[in-house]
Tab-separated table of C-alpha atoms and ligand atoms in Angstrom:
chain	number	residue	atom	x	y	z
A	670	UNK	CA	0.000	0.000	0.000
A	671	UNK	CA	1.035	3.855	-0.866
A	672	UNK	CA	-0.485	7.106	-0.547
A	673	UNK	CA	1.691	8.097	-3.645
A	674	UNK	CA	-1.316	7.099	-5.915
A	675	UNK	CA	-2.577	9.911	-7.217
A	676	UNK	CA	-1.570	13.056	-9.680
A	677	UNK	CA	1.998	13.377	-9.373
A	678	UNK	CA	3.644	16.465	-8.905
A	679	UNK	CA	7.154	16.653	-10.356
A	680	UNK	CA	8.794	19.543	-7.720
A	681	UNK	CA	11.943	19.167	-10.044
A	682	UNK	CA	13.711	22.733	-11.435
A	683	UNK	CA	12.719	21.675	-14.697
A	684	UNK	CA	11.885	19.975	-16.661
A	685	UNK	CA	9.049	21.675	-15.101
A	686	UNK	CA	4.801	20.191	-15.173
A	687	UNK	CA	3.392	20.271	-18.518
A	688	UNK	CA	0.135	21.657	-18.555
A	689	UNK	CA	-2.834	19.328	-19.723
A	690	UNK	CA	-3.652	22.015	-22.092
A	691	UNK	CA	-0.179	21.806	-24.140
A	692	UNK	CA	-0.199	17.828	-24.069
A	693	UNK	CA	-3.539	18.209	-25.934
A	694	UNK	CA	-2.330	20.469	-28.163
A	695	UNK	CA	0.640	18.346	-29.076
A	696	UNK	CA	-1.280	15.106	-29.496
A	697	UNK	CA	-2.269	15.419	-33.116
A	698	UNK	CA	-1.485	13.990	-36.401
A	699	UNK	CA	1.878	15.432	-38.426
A	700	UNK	CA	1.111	18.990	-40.420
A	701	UNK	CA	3.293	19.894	-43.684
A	702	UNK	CA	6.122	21.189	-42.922
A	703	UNK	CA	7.003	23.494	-46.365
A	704	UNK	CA	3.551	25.807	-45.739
A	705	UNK	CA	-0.037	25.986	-44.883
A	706	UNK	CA	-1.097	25.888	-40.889
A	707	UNK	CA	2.315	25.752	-38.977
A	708	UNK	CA	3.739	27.565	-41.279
A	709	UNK	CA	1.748	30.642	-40.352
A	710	UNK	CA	0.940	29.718	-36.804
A	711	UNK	CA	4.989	30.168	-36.177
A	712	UNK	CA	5.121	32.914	-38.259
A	713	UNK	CA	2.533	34.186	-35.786
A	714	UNK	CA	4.061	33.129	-32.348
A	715	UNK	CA	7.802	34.710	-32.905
A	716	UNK	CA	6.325	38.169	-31.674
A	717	UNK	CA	4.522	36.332	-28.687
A	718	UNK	CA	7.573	34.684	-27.898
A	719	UNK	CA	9.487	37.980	-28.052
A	720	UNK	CA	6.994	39.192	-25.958
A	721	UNK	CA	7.284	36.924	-23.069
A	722	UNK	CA	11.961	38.085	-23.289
A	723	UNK	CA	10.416	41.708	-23.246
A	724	UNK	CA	12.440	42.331	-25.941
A	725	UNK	CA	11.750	43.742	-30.018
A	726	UNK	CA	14.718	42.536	-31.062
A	727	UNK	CA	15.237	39.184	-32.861
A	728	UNK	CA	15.309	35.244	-31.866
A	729	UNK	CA	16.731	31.945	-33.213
A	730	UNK	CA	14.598	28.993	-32.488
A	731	UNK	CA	17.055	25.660	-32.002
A	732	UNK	CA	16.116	21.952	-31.771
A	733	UNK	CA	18.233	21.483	-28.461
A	734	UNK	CA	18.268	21.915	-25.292
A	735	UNK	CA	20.126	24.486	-23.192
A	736	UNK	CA	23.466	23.436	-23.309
A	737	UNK	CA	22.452	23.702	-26.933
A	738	UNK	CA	21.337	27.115	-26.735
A	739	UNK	CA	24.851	28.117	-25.194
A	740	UNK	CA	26.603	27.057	-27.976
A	741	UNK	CA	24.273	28.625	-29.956
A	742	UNK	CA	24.746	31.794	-28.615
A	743	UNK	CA	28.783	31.682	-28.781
A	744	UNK	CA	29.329	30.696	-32.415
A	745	UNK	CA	27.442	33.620	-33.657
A	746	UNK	CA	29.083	36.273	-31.821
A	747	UNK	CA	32.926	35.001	-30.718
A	748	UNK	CA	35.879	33.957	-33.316
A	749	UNK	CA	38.579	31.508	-31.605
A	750	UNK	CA	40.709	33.246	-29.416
A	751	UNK	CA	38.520	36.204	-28.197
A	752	UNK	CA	38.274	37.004	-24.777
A	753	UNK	CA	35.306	35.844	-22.649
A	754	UNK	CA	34.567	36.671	-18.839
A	755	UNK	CA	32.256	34.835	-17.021
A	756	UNK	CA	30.556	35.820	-13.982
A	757	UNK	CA	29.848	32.402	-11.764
A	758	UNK	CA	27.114	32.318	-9.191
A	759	UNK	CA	26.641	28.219	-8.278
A	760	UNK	CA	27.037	26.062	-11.075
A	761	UNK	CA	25.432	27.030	-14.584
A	762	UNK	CA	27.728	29.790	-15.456
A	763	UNK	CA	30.844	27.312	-15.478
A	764	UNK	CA	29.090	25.266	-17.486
A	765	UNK	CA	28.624	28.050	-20.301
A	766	UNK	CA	32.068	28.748	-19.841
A	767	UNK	CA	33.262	25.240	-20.017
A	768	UNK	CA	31.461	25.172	-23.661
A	769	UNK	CA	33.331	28.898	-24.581
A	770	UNK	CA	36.745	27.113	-23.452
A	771	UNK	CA	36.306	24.005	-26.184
A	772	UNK	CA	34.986	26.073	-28.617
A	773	UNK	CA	38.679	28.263	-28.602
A	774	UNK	CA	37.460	31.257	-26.877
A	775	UNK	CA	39.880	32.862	-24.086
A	776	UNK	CA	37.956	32.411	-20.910
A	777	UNK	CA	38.262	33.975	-17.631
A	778	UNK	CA	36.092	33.293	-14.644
A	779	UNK	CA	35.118	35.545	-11.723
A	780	UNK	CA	33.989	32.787	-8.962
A	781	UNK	CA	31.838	34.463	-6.367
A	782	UNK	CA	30.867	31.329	-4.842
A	783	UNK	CA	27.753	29.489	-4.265
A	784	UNK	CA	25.987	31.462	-2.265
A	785	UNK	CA	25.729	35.088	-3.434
A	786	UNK	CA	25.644	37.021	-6.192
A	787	UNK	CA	27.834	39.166	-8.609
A	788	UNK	CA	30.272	41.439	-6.601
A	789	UNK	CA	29.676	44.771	-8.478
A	790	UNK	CA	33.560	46.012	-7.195
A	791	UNK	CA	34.814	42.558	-8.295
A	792	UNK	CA	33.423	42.870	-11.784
A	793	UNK	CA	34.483	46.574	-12.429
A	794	UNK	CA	37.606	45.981	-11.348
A	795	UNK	CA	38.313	43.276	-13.992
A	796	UNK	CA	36.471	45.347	-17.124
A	797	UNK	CA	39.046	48.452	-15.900
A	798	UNK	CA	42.008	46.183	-16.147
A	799	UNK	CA	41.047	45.122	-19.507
A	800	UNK	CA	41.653	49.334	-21.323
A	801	UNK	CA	42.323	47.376	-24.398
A	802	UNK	CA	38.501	46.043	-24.801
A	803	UNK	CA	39.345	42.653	-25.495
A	804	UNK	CA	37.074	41.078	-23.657
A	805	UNK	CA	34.163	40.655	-25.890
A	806	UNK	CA	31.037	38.680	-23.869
A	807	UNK	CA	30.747	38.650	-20.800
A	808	UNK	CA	28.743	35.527	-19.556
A	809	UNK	CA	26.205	35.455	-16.528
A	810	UNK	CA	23.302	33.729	-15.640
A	811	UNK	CA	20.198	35.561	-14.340
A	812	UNK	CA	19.559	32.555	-11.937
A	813	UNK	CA	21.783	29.886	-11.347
A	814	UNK	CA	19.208	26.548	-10.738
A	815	UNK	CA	21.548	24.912	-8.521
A	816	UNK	CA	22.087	27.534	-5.808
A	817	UNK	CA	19.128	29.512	-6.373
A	818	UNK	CA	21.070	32.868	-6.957
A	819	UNK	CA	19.413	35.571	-8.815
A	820	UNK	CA	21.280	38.328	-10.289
A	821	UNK	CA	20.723	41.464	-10.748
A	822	UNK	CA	20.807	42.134	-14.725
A	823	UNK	CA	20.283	45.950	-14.634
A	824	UNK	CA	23.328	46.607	-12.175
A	825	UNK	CA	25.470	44.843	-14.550
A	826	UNK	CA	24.663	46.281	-17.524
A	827	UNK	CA	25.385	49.883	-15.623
A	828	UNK	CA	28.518	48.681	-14.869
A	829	UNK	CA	29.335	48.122	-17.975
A	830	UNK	CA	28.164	51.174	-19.133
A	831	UNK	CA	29.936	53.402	-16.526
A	832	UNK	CA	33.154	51.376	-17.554
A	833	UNK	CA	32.723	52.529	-21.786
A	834	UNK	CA	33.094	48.752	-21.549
A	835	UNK	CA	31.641	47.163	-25.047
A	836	UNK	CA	31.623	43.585	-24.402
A	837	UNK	CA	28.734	41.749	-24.791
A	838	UNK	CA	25.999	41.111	-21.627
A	839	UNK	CA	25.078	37.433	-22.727
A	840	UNK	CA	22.836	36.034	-20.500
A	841	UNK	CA	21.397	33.048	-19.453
A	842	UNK	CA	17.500	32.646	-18.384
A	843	UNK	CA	16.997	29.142	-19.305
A	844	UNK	CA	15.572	28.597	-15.688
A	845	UNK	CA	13.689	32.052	-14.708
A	846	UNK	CA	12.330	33.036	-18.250
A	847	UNK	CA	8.499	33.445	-17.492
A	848	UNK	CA	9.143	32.989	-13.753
A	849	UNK	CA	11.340	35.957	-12.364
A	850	UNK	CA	11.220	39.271	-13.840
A	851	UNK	CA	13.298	39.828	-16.700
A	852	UNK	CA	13.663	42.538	-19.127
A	853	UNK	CA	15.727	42.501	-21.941
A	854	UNK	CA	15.535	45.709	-23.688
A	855	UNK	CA	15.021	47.721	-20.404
A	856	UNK	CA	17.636	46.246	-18.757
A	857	UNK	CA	20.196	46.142	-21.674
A	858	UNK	CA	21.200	42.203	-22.004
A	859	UNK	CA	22.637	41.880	-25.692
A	860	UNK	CA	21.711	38.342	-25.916
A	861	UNK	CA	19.779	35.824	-23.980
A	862	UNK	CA	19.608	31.861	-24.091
A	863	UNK	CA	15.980	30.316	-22.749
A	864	UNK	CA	14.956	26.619	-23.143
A	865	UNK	CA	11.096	25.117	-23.666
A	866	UNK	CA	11.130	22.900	-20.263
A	867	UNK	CA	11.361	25.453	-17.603
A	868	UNK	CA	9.137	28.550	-17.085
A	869	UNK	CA	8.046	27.758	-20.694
A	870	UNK	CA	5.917	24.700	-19.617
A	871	UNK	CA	6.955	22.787	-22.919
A	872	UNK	CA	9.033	19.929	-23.459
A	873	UNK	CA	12.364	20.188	-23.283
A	874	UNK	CA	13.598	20.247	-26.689
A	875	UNK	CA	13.205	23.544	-28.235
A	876	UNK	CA	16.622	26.495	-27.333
A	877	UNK	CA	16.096	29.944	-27.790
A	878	UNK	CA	18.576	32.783	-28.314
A	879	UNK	CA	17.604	36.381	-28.277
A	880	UNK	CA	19.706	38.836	-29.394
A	881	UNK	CA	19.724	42.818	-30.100
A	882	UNK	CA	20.956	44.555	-33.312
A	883	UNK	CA	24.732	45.111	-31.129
A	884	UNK	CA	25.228	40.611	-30.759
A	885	UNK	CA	23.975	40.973	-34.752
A	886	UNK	CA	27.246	43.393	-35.266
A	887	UNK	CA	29.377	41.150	-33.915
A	888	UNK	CA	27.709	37.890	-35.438
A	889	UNK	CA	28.944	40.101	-38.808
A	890	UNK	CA	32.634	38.795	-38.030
A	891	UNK	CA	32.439	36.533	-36.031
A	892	UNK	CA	34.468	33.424	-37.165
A	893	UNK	CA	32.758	30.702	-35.328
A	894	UNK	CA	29.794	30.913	-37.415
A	895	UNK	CA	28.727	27.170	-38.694
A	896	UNK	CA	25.918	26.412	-41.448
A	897	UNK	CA	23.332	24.725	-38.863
A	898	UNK	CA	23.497	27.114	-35.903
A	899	UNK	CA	24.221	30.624	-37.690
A	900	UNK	CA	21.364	32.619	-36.514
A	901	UNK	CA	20.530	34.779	-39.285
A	902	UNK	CA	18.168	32.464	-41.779
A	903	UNK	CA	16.390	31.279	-38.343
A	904	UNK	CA	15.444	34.900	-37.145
A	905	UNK	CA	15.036	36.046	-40.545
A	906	UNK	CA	13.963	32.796	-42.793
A	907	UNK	CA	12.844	34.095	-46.211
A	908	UNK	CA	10.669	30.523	-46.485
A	909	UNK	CA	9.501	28.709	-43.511
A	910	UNK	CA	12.228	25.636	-43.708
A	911	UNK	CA	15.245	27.990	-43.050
A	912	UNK	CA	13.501	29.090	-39.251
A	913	UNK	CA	14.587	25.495	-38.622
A	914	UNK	CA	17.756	24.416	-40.652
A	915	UNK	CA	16.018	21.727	-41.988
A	916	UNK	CA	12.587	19.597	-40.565
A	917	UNK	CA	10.548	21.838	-37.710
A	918	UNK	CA	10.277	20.554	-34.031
A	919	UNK	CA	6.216	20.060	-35.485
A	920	UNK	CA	4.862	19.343	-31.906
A	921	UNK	CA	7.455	20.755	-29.779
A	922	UNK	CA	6.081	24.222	-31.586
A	923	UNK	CA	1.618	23.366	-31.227
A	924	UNK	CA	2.974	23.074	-27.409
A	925	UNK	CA	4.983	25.964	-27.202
A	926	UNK	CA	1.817	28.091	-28.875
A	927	UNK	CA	-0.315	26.869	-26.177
A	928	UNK	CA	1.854	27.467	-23.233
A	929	UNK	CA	2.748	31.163	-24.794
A	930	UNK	CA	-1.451	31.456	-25.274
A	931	UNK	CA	-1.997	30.467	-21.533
A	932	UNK	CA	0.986	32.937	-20.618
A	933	UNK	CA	-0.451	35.440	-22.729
A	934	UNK	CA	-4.273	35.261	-21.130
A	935	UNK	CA	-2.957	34.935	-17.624
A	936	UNK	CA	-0.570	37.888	-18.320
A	937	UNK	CA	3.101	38.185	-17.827
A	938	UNK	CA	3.303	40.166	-15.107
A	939	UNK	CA	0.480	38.247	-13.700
A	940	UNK	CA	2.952	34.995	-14.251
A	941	UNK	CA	5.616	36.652	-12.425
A	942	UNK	CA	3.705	37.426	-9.401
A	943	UNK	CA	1.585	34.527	-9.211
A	944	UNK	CA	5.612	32.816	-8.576
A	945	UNK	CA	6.743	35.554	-6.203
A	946	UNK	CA	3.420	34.584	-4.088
A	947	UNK	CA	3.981	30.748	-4.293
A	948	UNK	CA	7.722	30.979	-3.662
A	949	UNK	CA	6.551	33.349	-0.790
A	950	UNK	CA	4.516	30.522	0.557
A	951	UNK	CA	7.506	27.452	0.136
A	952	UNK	CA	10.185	30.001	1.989
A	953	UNK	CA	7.708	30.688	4.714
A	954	UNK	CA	7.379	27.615	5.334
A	955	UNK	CA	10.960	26.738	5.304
A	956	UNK	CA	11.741	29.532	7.865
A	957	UNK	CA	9.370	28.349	10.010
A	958	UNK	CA	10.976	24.831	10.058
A	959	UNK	CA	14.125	25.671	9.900
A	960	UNK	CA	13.556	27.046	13.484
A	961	UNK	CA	13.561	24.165	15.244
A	962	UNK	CA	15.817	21.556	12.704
A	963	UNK	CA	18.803	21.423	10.396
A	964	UNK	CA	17.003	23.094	6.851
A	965	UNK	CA	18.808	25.948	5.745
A	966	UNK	CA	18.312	27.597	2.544
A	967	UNK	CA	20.878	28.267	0.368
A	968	UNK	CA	20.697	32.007	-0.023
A	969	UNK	CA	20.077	33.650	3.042
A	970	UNK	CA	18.823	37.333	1.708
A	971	UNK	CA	15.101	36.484	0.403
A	972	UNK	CA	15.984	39.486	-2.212
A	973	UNK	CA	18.717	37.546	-4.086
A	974	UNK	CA	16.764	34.419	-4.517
A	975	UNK	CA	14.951	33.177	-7.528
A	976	UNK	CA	11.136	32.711	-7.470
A	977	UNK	CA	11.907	29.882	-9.597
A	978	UNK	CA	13.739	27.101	-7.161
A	979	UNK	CA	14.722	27.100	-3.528
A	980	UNK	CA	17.906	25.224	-2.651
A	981	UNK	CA	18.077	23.757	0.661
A	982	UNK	CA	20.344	21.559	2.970
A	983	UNK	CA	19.397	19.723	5.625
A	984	UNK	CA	21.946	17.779	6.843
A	985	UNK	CA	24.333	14.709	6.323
A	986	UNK	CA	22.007	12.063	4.495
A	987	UNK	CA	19.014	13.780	5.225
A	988	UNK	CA	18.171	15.360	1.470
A	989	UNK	CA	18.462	11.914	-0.421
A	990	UNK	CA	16.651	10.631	2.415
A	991	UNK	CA	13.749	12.914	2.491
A	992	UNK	CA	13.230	12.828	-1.466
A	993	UNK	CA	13.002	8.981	-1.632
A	994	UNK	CA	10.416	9.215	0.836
A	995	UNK	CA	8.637	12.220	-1.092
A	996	UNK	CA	8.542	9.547	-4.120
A	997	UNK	CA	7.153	6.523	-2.077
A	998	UNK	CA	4.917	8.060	-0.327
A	999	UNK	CA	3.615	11.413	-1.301
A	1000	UNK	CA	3.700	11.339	-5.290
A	1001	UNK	CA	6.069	14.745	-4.900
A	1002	UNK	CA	9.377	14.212	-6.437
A	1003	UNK	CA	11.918	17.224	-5.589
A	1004	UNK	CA	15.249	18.467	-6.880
A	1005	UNK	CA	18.320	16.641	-6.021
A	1006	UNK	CA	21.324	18.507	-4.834
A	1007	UNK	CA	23.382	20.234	-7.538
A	1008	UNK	CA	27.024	21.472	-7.341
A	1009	UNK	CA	26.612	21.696	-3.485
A	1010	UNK	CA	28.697	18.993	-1.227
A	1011	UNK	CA	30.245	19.813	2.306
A	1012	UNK	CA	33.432	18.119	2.851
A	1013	UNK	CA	32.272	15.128	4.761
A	1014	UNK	CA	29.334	15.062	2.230
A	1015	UNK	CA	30.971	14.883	-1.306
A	1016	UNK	CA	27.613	13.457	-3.140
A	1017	UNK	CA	25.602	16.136	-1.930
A	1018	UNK	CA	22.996	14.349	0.243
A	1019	UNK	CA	22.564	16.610	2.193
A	1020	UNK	CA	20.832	18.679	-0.146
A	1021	UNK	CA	17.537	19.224	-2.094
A	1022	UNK	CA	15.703	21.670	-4.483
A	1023	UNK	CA	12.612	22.246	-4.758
A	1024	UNK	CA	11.495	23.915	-7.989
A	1025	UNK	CA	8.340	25.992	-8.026
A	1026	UNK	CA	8.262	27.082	-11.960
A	1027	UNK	CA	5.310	27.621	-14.619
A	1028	UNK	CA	2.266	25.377	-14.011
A	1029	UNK	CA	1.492	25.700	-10.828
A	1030	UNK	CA	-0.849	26.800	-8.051
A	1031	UNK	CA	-1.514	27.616	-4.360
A	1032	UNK	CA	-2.491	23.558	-3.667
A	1033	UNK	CA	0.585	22.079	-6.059
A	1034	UNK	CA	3.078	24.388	-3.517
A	1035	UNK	CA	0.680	23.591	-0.366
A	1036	UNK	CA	0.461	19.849	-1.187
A	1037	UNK	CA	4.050	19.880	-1.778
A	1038	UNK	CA	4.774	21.850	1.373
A	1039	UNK	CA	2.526	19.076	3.392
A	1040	UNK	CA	4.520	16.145	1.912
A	1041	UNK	CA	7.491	17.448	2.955
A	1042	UNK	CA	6.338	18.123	6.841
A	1043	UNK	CA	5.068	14.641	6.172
A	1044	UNK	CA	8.809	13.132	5.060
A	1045	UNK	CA	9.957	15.123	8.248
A	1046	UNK	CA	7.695	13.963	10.494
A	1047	UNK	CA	8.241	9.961	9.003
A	1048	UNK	CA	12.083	10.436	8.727
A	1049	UNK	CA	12.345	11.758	12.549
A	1050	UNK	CA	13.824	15.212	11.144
A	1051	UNK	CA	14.006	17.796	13.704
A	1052	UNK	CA	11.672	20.611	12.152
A	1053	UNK	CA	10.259	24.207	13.463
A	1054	UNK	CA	6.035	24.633	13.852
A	1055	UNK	CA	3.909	26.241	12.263
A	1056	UNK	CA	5.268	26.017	8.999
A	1057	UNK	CA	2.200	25.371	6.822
A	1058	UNK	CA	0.269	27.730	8.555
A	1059	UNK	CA	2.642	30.362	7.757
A	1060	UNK	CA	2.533	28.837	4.104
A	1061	UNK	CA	-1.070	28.627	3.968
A	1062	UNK	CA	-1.035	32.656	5.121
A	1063	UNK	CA	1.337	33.173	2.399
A	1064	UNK	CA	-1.299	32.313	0.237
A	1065	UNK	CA	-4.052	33.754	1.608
B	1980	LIG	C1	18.419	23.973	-16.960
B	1980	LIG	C2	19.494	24.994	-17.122
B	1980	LIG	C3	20.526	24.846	-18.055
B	1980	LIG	C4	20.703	23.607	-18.871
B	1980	LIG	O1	19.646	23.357	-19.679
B	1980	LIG	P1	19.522	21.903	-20.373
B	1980	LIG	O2	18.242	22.016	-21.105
B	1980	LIG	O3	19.511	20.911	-19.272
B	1980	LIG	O4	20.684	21.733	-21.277
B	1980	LIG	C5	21.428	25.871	-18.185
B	1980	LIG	N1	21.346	26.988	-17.440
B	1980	LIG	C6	20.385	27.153	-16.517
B	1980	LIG	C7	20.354	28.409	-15.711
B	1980	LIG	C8	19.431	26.159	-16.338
B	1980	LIG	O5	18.475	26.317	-15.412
């Protein structure tokens, strides 16, 4: 016997729950791929899709997934050799970086750790070393999934500004498109990578890279350019095969239109709220028990965490623990540890995630919230009271 039998909610920081509405919409028989329906339906959706990066600029649609997108993003805009900076909060960034290094770029890494976010001083200091302006992207990512870290976009780009800096503000949103705040344009990132399984409520599957008329100047001469991923034909096809480099991701885009349609009636600032009130709920909660046990969050300062994902530890043992039980007996699966291990822990078992992106509501984070007092409770975790009260005010 299990109580797990039921709806399962997959607490995971993506991919994130797919929406009954976008299955639907992707169960359906192959279109024609030269013209006719999808042809104009993506035609339509580019501007929606825009829409949701709150930026007018331009985007290349990849078959990938993030990693993908990354090296997407590179080959148009760096030639072998250039210099890259990367800016890494928790884990994600390095990765980025680790695909700039093998692709020939000239990489340098400011490490702040994984627990906060870009030091401002840090980061001036190395764009005034660099007079000659050879440093030509510099990479960051809005919100690192592992650590939960959110940057602050804006502040960088003024950095960069008060510096006379030129580089590049590349930036990666794969996990807090359509779940923090972001804006492109306003905020002055040159180029963005996204991916369909996160905020996006899609399958993963589908990269994105947005980019601004300044990434298209350097794309000009940039000499890592290759046939498939160049980004011009797919942001500016002159038939419908060249958005795609060859057959379209057919269902991968009906599912993308109806997550963008539900994003578009809810509203995107609507979306971004209805996360800052859930995630609201899930660290209220967490406060509360971390009173009386051993769960910490990650990032301490509530204003430099994501509303997407909440990394916690919670002792030796006690994360892998805690998440089997979630599975056996609740239905909930959470987020395993990533890039987080204390010495005498080097797997990381003492950690957990729990992601709280796209599709989801007050009872998903409540019910989730109520398995884990459950796992607590089960697993003989010390634990603070009152913790899904304080949740269930969140929501209130
Ligand atoms: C998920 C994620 C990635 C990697 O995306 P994949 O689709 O797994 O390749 C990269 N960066 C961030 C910030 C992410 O959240």
């Amino acid at each position: 016997m299990t109580l797990a039998n039921g709806r399962e909610y997959l607490a995971i920081p993506g991919p994130s729950v797919m929406p009954d509405r976008v299955l639907q919409a992707m169960h359906r028989a192959a279109p024609n791929i030269y013209e006719g329906a999808l042809a104009d339906m993506v035609d339509a959706m580019v501007p929606d899709l825009k829409a949701v990066a709150r930026t007018r600029h331009h985007v290349a649609i990849y078959i990938c997934n993030g990693h993908g997108a990354w090296e997407a993003a590179l080959t148009n805009v760096l030639s072998r050799g250039d210099k890259v900076l990367a800016l890494c909060t928790g884990r994600f960034t390095h990765g980025w970086a680790d695909v700039a290094e093998k692709l020939g770029a000239d990489v340098a890494r400011l490490d702040f750790g994984t627990q906060g976010t870009v030091d401002a001083e840090a980061f001036a200091e190395a764009l005034a070393a660099d007079n000659a302006h050879q440093i030509k992207a510099v990479l960051v990512a809005h919100v690192d999934t592992a650590t939960s870290i959110r940057n602050d976009i804006k502040a960088l780009r003024d950095i960069l500004d008060k510096a006379g800096h030129p580089a590049l503000l590349c930036v990666d949103c794969i996990a807090s498109l359509a779940c923090d705040p972001f804006e492109m344009d306003a905020w002055g990132a040159d180029l963005m990578v996204a991916a369909s399984q996160k905020g996006l409520m899609t399958p993963p599957g589908l990269g994105f890279v947005f980019f601004n008329d300044r990434a298209d100047a350097a794309h000009a001469t940039a000499g890592m350019v290759s046939l498939y991923w160049d980004w011009t034909p797919r942001s500016r096809p002159d038939f419908f095969y060249q958005y795609f480099g060859g057959t379209a991701p057919t269902h991968h885009l009906f599912g993308l239109r109806e997550a963008l349609n539900m994003i578009g009636e809810e509203g995107l600032e609507n979306v971004w709220e209805r996360h800052r009130r859930l995630s609201g709920a899930v660290w209220a909660a967490v406060a509360a028990w971390g009173q009386g046990g051993p769960l910490r969050f990650n990032v301490e300062d509530p204003a430099l965490r994501s509303q997407a994902v909440t990394a916690l530890s919670i002792g030796r043992e006690n994360g892998t623990r805690l998440r089997k039980w979630l599975i056996e007996n609740t239905g909930v699966t959470l987020g395993i540890g990533l890039g987080m291990y204390a010495r005498d822990d080097p797997e990381g078992n003492g950690y957990f995630r729990i992601g709280h992106m796209g599709h989801l509501n007050t009872h998903m984070v409540l019910g989730a919230l109520g398995s884990i007092e459950a796992g607590m409770i089960a697993l003989e975790i010390d634990h603070g009271r009152g913790a899904l009260e304080a949740a269930a005010r969140a929501c209130a």
